[in-house]
Tab-separated table of C-alpha atoms and ligand atoms in Angstrom:
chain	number	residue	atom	x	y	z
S	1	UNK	CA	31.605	-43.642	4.669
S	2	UNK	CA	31.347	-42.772	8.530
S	3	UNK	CA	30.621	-39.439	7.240
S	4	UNK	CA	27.889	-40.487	5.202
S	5	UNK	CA	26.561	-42.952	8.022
S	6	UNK	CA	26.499	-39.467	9.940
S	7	UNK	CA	24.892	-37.067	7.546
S	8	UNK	CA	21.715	-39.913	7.488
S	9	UNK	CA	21.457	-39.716	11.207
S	10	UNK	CA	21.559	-36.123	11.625
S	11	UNK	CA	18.607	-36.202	8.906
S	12	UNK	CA	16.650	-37.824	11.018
S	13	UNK	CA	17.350	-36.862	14.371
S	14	UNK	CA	18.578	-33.811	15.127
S	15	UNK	CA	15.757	-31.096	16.624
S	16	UNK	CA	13.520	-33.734	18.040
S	17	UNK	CA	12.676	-31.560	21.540
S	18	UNK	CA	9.476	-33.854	22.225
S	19	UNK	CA	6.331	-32.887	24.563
S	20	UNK	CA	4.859	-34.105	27.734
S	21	UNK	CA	2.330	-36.170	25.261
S	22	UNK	CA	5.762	-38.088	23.559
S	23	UNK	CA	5.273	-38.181	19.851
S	24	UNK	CA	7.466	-40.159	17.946
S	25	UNK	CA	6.432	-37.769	14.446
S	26	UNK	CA	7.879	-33.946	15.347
S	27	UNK	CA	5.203	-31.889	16.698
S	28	UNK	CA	3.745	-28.875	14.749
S	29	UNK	CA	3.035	-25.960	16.817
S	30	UNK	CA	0.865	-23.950	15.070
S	31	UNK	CA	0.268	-20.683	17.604
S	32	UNK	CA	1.410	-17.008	16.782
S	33	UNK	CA	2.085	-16.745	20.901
S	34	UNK	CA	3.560	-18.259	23.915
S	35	UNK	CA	1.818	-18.209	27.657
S	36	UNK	CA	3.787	-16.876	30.563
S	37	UNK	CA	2.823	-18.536	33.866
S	38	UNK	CA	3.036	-14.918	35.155
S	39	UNK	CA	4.215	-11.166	35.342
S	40	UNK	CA	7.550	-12.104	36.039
S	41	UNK	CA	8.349	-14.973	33.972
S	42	UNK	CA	6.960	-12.764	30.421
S	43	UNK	CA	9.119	-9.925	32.297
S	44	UNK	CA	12.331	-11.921	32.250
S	45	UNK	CA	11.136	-13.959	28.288
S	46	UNK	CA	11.114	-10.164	27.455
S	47	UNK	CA	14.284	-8.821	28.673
S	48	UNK	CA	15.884	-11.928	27.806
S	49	UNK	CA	16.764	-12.797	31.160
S	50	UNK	CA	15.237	-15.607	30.413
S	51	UNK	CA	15.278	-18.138	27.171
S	52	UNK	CA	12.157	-19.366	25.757
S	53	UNK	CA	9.435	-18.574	23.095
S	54	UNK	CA	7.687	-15.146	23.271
S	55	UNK	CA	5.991	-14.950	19.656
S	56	UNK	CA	6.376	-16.592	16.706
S	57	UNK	CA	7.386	-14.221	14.457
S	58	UNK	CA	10.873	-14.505	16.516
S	59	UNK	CA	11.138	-17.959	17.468
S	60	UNK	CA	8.314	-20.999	17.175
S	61	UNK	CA	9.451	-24.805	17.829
S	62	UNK	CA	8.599	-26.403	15.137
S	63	UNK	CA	10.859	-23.379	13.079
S	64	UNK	CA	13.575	-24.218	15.662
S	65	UNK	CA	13.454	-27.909	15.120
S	66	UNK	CA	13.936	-26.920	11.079
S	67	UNK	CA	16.375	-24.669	12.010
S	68	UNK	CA	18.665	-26.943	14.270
S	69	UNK	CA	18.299	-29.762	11.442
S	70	UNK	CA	19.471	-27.673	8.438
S	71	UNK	CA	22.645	-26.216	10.548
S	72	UNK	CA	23.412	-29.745	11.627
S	73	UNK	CA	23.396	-31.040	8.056
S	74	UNK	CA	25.442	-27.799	6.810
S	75	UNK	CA	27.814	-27.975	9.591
S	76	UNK	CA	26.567	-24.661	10.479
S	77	UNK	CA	27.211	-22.731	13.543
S	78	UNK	CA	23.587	-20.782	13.103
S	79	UNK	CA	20.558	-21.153	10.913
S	80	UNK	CA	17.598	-18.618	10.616
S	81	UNK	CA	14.369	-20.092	8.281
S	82	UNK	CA	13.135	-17.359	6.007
S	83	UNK	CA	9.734	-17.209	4.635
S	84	UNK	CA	11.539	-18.411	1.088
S	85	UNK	CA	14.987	-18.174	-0.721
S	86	UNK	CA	14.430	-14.953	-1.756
S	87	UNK	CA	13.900	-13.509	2.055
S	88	UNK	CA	16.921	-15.026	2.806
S	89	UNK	CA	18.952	-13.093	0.219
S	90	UNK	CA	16.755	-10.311	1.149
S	91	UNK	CA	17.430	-10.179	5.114
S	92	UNK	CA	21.318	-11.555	4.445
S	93	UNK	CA	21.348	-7.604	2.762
S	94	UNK	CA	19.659	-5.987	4.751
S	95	UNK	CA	21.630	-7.211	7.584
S	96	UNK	CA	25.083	-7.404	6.708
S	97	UNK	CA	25.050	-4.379	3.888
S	98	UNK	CA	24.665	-0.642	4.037
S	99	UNK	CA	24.077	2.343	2.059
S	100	UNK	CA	27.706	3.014	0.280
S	101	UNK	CA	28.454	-0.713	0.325
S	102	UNK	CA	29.072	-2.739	-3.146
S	103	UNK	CA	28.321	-6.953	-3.950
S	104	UNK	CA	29.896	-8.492	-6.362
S	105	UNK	CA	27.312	-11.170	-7.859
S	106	UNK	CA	27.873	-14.204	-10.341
S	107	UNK	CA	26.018	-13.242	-13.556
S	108	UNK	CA	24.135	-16.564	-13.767
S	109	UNK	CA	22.203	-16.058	-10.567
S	110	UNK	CA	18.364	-16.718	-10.005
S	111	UNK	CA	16.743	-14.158	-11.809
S	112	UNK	CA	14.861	-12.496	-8.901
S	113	UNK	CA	18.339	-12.575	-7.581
S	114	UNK	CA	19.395	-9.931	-9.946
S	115	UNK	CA	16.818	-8.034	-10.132
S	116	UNK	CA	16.782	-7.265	-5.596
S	117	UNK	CA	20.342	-6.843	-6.016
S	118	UNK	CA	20.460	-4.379	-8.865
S	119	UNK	CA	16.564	-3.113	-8.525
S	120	UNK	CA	16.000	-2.698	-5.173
S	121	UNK	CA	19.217	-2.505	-3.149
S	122	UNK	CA	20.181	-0.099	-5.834
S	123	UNK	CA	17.451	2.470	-5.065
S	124	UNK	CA	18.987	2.178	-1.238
S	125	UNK	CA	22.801	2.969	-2.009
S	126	UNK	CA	23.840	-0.662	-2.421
S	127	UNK	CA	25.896	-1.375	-5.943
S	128	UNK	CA	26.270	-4.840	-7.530
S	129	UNK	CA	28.010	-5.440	-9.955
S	130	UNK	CA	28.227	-8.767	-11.799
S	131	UNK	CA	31.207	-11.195	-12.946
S	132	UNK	CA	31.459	-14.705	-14.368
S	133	UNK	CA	31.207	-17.228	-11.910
S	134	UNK	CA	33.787	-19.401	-12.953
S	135	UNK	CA	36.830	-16.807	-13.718
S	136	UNK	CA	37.982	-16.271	-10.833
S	137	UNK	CA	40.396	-13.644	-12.002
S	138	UNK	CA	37.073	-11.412	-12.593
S	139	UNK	CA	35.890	-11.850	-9.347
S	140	UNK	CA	39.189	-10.235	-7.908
S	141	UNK	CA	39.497	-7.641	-10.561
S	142	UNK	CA	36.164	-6.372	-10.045
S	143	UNK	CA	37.315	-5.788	-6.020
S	144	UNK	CA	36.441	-2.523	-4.562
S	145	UNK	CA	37.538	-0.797	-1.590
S	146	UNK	CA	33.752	-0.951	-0.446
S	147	UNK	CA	33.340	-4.789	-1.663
S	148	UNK	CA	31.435	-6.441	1.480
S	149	UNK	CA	29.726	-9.141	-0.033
S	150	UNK	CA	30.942	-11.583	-2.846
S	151	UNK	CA	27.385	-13.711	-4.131
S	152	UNK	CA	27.468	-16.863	-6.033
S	153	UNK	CA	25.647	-20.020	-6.987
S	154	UNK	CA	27.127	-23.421	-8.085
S	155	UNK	CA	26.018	-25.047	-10.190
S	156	UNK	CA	24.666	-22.230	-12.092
S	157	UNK	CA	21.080	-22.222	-13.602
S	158	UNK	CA	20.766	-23.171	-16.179
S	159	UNK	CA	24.116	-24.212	-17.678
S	160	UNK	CA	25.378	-25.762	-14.908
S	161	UNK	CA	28.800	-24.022	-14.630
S	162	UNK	CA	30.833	-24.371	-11.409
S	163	UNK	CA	32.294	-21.626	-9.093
S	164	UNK	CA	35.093	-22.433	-7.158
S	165	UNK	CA	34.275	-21.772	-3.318
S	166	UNK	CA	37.743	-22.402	-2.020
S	167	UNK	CA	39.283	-19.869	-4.440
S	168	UNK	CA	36.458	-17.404	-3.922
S	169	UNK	CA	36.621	-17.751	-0.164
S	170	UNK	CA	40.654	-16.977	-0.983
S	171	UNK	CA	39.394	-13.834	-2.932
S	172	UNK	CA	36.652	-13.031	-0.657
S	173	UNK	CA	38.928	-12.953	2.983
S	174	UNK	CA	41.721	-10.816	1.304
S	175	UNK	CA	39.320	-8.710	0.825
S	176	UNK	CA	37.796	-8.084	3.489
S	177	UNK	CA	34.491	-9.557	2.478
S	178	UNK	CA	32.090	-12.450	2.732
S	179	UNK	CA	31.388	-15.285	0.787
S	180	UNK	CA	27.791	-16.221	0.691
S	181	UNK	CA	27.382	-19.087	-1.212
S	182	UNK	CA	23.692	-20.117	-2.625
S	183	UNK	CA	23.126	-23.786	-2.607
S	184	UNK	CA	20.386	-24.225	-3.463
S	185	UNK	CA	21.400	-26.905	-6.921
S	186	UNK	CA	23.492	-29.072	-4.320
S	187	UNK	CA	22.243	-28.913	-1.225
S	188	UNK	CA	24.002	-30.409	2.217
S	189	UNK	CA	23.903	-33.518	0.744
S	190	UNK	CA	26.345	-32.701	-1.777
S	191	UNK	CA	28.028	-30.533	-1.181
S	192	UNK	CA	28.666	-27.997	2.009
S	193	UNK	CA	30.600	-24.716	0.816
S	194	UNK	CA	31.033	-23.472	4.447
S	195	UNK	CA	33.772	-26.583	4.901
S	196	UNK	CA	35.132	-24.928	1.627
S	197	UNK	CA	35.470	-21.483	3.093
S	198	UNK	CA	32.485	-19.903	2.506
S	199	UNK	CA	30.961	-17.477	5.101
S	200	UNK	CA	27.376	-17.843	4.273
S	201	UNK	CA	25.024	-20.143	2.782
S	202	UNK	CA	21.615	-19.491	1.415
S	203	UNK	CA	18.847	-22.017	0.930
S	204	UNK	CA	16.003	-21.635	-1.022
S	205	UNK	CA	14.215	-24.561	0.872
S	206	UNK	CA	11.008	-24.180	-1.864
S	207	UNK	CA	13.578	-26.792	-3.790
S	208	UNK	CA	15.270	-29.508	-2.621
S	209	UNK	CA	15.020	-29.418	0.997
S	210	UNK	CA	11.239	-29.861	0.878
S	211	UNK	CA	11.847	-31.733	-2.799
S	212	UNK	CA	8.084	-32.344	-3.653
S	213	UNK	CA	7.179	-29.018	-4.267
S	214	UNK	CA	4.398	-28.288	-1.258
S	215	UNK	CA	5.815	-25.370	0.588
S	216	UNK	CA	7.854	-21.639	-0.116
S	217	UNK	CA	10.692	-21.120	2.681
S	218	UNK	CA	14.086	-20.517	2.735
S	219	UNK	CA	17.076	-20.097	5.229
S	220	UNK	CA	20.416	-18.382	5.993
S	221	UNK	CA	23.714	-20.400	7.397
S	222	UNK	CA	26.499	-19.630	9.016
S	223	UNK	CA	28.913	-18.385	11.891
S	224	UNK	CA	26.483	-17.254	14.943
S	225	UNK	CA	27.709	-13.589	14.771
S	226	UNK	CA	26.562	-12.498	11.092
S	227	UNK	CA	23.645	-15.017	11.217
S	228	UNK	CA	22.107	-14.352	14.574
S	229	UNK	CA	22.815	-10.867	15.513
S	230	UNK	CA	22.935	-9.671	12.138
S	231	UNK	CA	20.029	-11.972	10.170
S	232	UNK	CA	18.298	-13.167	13.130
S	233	UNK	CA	17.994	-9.284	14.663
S	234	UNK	CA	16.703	-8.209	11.086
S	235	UNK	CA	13.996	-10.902	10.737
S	236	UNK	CA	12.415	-11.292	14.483
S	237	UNK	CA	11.768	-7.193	13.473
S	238	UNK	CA	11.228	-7.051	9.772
S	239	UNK	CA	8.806	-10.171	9.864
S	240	UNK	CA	9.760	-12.871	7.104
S	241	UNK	CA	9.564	-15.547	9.552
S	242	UNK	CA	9.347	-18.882	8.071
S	243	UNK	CA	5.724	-20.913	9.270
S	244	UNK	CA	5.610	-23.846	11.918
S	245	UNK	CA	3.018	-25.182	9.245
S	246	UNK	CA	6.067	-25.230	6.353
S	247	UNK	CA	8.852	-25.736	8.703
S	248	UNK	CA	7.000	-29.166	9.690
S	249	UNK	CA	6.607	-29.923	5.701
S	250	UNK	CA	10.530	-29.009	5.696
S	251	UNK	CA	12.131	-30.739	8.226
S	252	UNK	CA	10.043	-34.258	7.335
S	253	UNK	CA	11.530	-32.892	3.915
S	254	UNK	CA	15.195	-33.017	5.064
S	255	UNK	CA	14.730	-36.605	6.428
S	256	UNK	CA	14.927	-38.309	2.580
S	257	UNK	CA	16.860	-35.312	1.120
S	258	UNK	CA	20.190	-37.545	0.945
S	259	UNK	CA	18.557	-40.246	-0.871
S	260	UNK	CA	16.606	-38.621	-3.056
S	261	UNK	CA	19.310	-36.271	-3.623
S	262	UNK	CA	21.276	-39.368	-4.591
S	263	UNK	CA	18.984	-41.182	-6.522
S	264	UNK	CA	17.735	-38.118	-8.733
S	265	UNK	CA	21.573	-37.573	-9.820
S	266	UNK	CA	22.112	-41.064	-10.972
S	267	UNK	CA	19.289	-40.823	-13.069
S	268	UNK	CA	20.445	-37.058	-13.904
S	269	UNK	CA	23.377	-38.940	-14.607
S	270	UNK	CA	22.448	-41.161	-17.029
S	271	UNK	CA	19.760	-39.533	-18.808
S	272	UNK	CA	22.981	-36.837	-19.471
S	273	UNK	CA	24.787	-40.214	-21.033
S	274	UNK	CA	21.686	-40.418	-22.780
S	275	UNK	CA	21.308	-37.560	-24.331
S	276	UNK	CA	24.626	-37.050	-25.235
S	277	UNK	CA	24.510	-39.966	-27.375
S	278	UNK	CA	21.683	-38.910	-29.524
S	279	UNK	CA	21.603	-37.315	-32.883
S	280	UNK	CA	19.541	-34.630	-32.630
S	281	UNK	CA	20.974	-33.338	-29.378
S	282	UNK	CA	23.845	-30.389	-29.989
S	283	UNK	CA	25.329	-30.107	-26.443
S	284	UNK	CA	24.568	-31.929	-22.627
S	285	UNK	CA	25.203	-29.273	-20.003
S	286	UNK	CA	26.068	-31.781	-16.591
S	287	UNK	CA	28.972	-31.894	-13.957
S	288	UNK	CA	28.968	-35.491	-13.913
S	289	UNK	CA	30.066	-35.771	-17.819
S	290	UNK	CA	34.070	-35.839	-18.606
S	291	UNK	CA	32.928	-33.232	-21.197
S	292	UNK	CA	31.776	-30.563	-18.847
S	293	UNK	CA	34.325	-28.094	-18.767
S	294	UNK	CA	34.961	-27.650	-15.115
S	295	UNK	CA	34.466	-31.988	-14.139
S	296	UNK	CA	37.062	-31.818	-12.201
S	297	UNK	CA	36.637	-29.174	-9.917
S	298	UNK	CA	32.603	-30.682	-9.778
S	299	UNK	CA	34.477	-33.896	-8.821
S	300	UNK	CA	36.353	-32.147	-6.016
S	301	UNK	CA	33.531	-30.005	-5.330
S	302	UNK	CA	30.196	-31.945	-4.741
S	303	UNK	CA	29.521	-35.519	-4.408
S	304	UNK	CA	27.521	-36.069	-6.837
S	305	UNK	CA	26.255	-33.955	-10.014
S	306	UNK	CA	23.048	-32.644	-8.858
S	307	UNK	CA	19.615	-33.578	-10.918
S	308	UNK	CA	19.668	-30.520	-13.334
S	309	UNK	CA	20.684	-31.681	-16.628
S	310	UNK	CA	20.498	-28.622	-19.450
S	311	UNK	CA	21.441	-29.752	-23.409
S	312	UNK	CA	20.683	-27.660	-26.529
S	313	UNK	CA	18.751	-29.458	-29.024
S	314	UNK	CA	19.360	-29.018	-33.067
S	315	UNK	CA	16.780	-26.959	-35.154
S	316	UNK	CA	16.602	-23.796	-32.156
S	317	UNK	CA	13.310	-23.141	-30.777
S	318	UNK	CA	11.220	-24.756	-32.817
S	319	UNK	CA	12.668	-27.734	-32.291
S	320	UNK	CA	13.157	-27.289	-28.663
S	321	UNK	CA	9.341	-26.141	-28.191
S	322	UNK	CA	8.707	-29.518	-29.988
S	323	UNK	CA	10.334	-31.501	-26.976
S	324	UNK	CA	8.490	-29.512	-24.597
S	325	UNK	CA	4.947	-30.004	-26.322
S	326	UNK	CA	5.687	-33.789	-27.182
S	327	UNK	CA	5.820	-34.664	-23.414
S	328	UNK	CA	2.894	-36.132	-21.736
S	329	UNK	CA	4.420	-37.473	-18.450
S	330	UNK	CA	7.500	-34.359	-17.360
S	331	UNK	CA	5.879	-31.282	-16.123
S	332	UNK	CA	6.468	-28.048	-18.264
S	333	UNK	CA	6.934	-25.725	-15.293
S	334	UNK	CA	9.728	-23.251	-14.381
S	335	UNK	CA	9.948	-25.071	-11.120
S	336	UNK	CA	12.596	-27.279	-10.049
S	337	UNK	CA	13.639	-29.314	-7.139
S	338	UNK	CA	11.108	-31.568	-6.847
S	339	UNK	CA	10.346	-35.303	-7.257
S	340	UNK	CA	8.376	-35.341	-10.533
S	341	UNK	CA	10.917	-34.185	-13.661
S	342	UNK	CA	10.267	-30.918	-14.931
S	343	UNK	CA	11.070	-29.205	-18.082
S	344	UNK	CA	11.543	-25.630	-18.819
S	345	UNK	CA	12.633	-23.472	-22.029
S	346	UNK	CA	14.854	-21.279	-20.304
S	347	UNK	CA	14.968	-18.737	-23.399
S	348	UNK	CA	10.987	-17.853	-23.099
S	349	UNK	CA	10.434	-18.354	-19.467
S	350	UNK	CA	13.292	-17.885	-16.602
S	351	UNK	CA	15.064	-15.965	-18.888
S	352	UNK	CA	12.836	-14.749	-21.525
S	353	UNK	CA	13.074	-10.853	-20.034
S	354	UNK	CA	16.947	-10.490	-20.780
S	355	UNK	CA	17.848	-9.077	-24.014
S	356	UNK	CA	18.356	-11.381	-27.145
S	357	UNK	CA	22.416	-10.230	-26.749
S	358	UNK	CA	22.691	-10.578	-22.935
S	359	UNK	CA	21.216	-13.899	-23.768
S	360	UNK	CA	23.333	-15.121	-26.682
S	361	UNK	CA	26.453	-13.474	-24.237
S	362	UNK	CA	25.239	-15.779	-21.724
S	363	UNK	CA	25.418	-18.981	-23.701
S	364	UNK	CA	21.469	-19.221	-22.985
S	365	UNK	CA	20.312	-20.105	-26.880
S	366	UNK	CA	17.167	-21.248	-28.463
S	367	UNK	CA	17.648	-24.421	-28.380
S	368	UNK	CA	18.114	-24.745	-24.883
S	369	UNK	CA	15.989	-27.356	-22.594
S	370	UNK	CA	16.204	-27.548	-18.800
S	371	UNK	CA	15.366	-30.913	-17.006
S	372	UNK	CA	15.552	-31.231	-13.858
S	373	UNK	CA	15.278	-34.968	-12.754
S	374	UNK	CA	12.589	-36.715	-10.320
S	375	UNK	CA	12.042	-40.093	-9.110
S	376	UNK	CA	10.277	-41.703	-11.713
S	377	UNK	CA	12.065	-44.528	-13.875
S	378	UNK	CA	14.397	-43.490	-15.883
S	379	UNK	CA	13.184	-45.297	-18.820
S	380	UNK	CA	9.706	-43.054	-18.793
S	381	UNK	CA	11.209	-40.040	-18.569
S	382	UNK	CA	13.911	-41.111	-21.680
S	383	UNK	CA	10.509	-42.441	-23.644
S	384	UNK	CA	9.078	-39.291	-22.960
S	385	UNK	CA	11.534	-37.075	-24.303
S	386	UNK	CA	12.570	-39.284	-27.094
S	387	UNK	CA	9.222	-38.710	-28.256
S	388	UNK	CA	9.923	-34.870	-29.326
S	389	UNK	CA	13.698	-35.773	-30.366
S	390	UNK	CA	12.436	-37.866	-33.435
A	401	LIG	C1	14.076	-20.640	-6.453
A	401	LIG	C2	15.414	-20.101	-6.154
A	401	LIG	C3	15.567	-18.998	-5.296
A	401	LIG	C4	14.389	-18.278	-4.694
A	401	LIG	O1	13.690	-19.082	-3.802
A	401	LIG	P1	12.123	-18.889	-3.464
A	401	LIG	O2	11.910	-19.904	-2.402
A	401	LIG	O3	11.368	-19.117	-4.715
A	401	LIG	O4	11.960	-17.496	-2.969
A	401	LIG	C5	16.848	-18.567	-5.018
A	401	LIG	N1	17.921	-19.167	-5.567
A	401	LIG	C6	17.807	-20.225	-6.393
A	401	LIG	C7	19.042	-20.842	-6.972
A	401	LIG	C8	16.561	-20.713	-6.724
A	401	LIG	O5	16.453	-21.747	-7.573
């Protein structure tokens, strides 16, 4: 409970560095530079003699502010904002790997995931190669000598399967590697894999963290040493710095993200209950059901079961584009995170570019529907997919 009491304050106040003028709100500075008062003063900014803002591709308040927030909530030593999730996977490589170096990657990673990991750190003498997230015995017999990175997400998109972080983190420090942990599904607010032994955690802040689906950004977590010399030295040269204008949207994001967090799993929750009871509903993919394979490591795990809630409907696609097209109130967008319910056909869309096999090997079939649960009541968003299930 005290921790909980703790988490809400944090939300709210941590970062608030207010001006001469005293806003209650957080400032937004939008300005690409700082003013010296003279010579000597940019001299010593420059040097780094002395601390303070130079330029805002390296540091900008309002980014700071963000920053500070999301490390507090985390438990993080060091956060760096990243223009989205998928510059924060990007500069995590780039700073920590190098040519000769090999990841190993869950299989049921973010599609844009796989394809910078195998794509284009491939073409610059990085290998992945990819395991199932949840058998840990893979994970360590796919080890090499040059293994410097382990990458995984939990709960996994779009079946919802959970990783273990403590036992990866195990598998991860024998080896001489890191853990880097995307948590993006969870968030802080349920669950913080760097008390669990991870080394790293990625945000893609597009999500959750901003939760109503306004602004791209992203962030890396962590010890200071990997995230601030390593990340924080790539970005401030490579450039994709997160904006004051988003990292304002973000950290007024972060101030409801336990409470909408919370309520959008309850109703995840139930609407799982839901639809496993009805009849033309195969299988409920959620780690709040006794059914879901690993419920008690989700127990253990996160706080809660997150608001994505995948189930296979009977009848394959055509039955599954029928719950899709019978909606009038969810969105049908590949999007998720946010505070209207959205619906996706992960077989055509997020994951329509795989091959039928890799698909069917994945457990990804026709008849497969992702929800991922807003704020509105419950009882529309039942009515409104009860409507297709007829
Ligand atoms: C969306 C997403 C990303 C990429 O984030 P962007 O902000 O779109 O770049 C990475 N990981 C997960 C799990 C995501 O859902």
């Amino acid at each position: 409970m005290a921790d909980q009491v703790e988490f809400d304050t944090l939300a709210l106040r941590t970062g608030i560095h207010r001006s001469q003028f005293g806003e209650h709100s957080e400032a937004m500075y939008l300005t690409s530079s700082f003013v010296f008062q003279n010579a000597a003063q940019a001299a010593a900014r420059f040097t780094g003699g002395e601390e303070g803002n130079i330029y805002s591709r390296f540091t900008n308040p309002t980014v700071s502010a963000f920053q500070e927030r999301l490390a507090a909530l985390e438990g993080a030593q060091a956060c760096v904002a990243t223009s989205s999730g998928m510059s924060a996977i990007l500069a995590m490589a780039m700073a920590l790997l190098k040519a000769g170096d090999h990841v190993l990657c869950s299989a049921s990673v973010f599609g844009s995931t796989v394809q910078l990991f195998s794509n284009i750190l491939g073409r610059f003498g990085v290998e992945t190669s990819f395991v199932a997230g949840a058998d840990v015995p893979a994970w360590e017999g796919a080890l090499r000598s040059n293994t410097k990175l382990l990458f995984v997400e939990t709960p996994s998109n779009p079946l919802t399967e959970i990783a273990d972080i403590v036992a990866l983190a195990a598998v991860a420090k024998r080896a001489g590697a890191l853990l880097a942990v995307d948590n993006c599904f969870c968030t802080p607010a349920l669950q913080k894999p760097l008390q669990l032994g991870a080394d790293l955690v990625i945000h893609s802040a597009t999500k959750y963290l901003d939760g109503q689906g306004r602004v791209l950004g992203g962030a890396v977590l962590g010890r200071r040493g990997p995230v601030m010399d390593g990340v924080y030295g790539f970005l401030r040269t490579a450039g994709p710095s997160l904006s004051p204008f988003n990292a304002w949207v973000l950290l007024k994001g972060l101030e409801t993200l336990r409470l909408r967090m919370d309520a959008q799993s309850q109703s995840a929750l139930q609407l799982a209950r839901w639809l496993g009871q009805h009849p033309a509903v195969e299988r409920v993919y959620y780690p709040g059901l006794p059914s879901h394979p690993q419920f008690e490591l989700a127990q253990k795990q996160q706080r809660l079961g997150g608001a994505v809630v995948s189930f296979e409907v009977k009848g394959g696609r055509e039955a599954a584009w029928r719950v899709v097209d019978a909606t009038r109130m969810i969105s049908i967008t590949a999007n998720l995170g946010d505070t209207k319910t959205t619906i996706t056909h992960p077989a055509t869309t997020t994951h329509g570019r795989i091959s039928a096999e890799a698909r069917k090997a994945a457990g990804i079939n026709e008849g497969l529907l992702r929800v991922a649960v807003g704020l509105e009541a419950l009882v529309d968003i039942e009515a409104d997919l009860a409507r297709g299930l007829k």
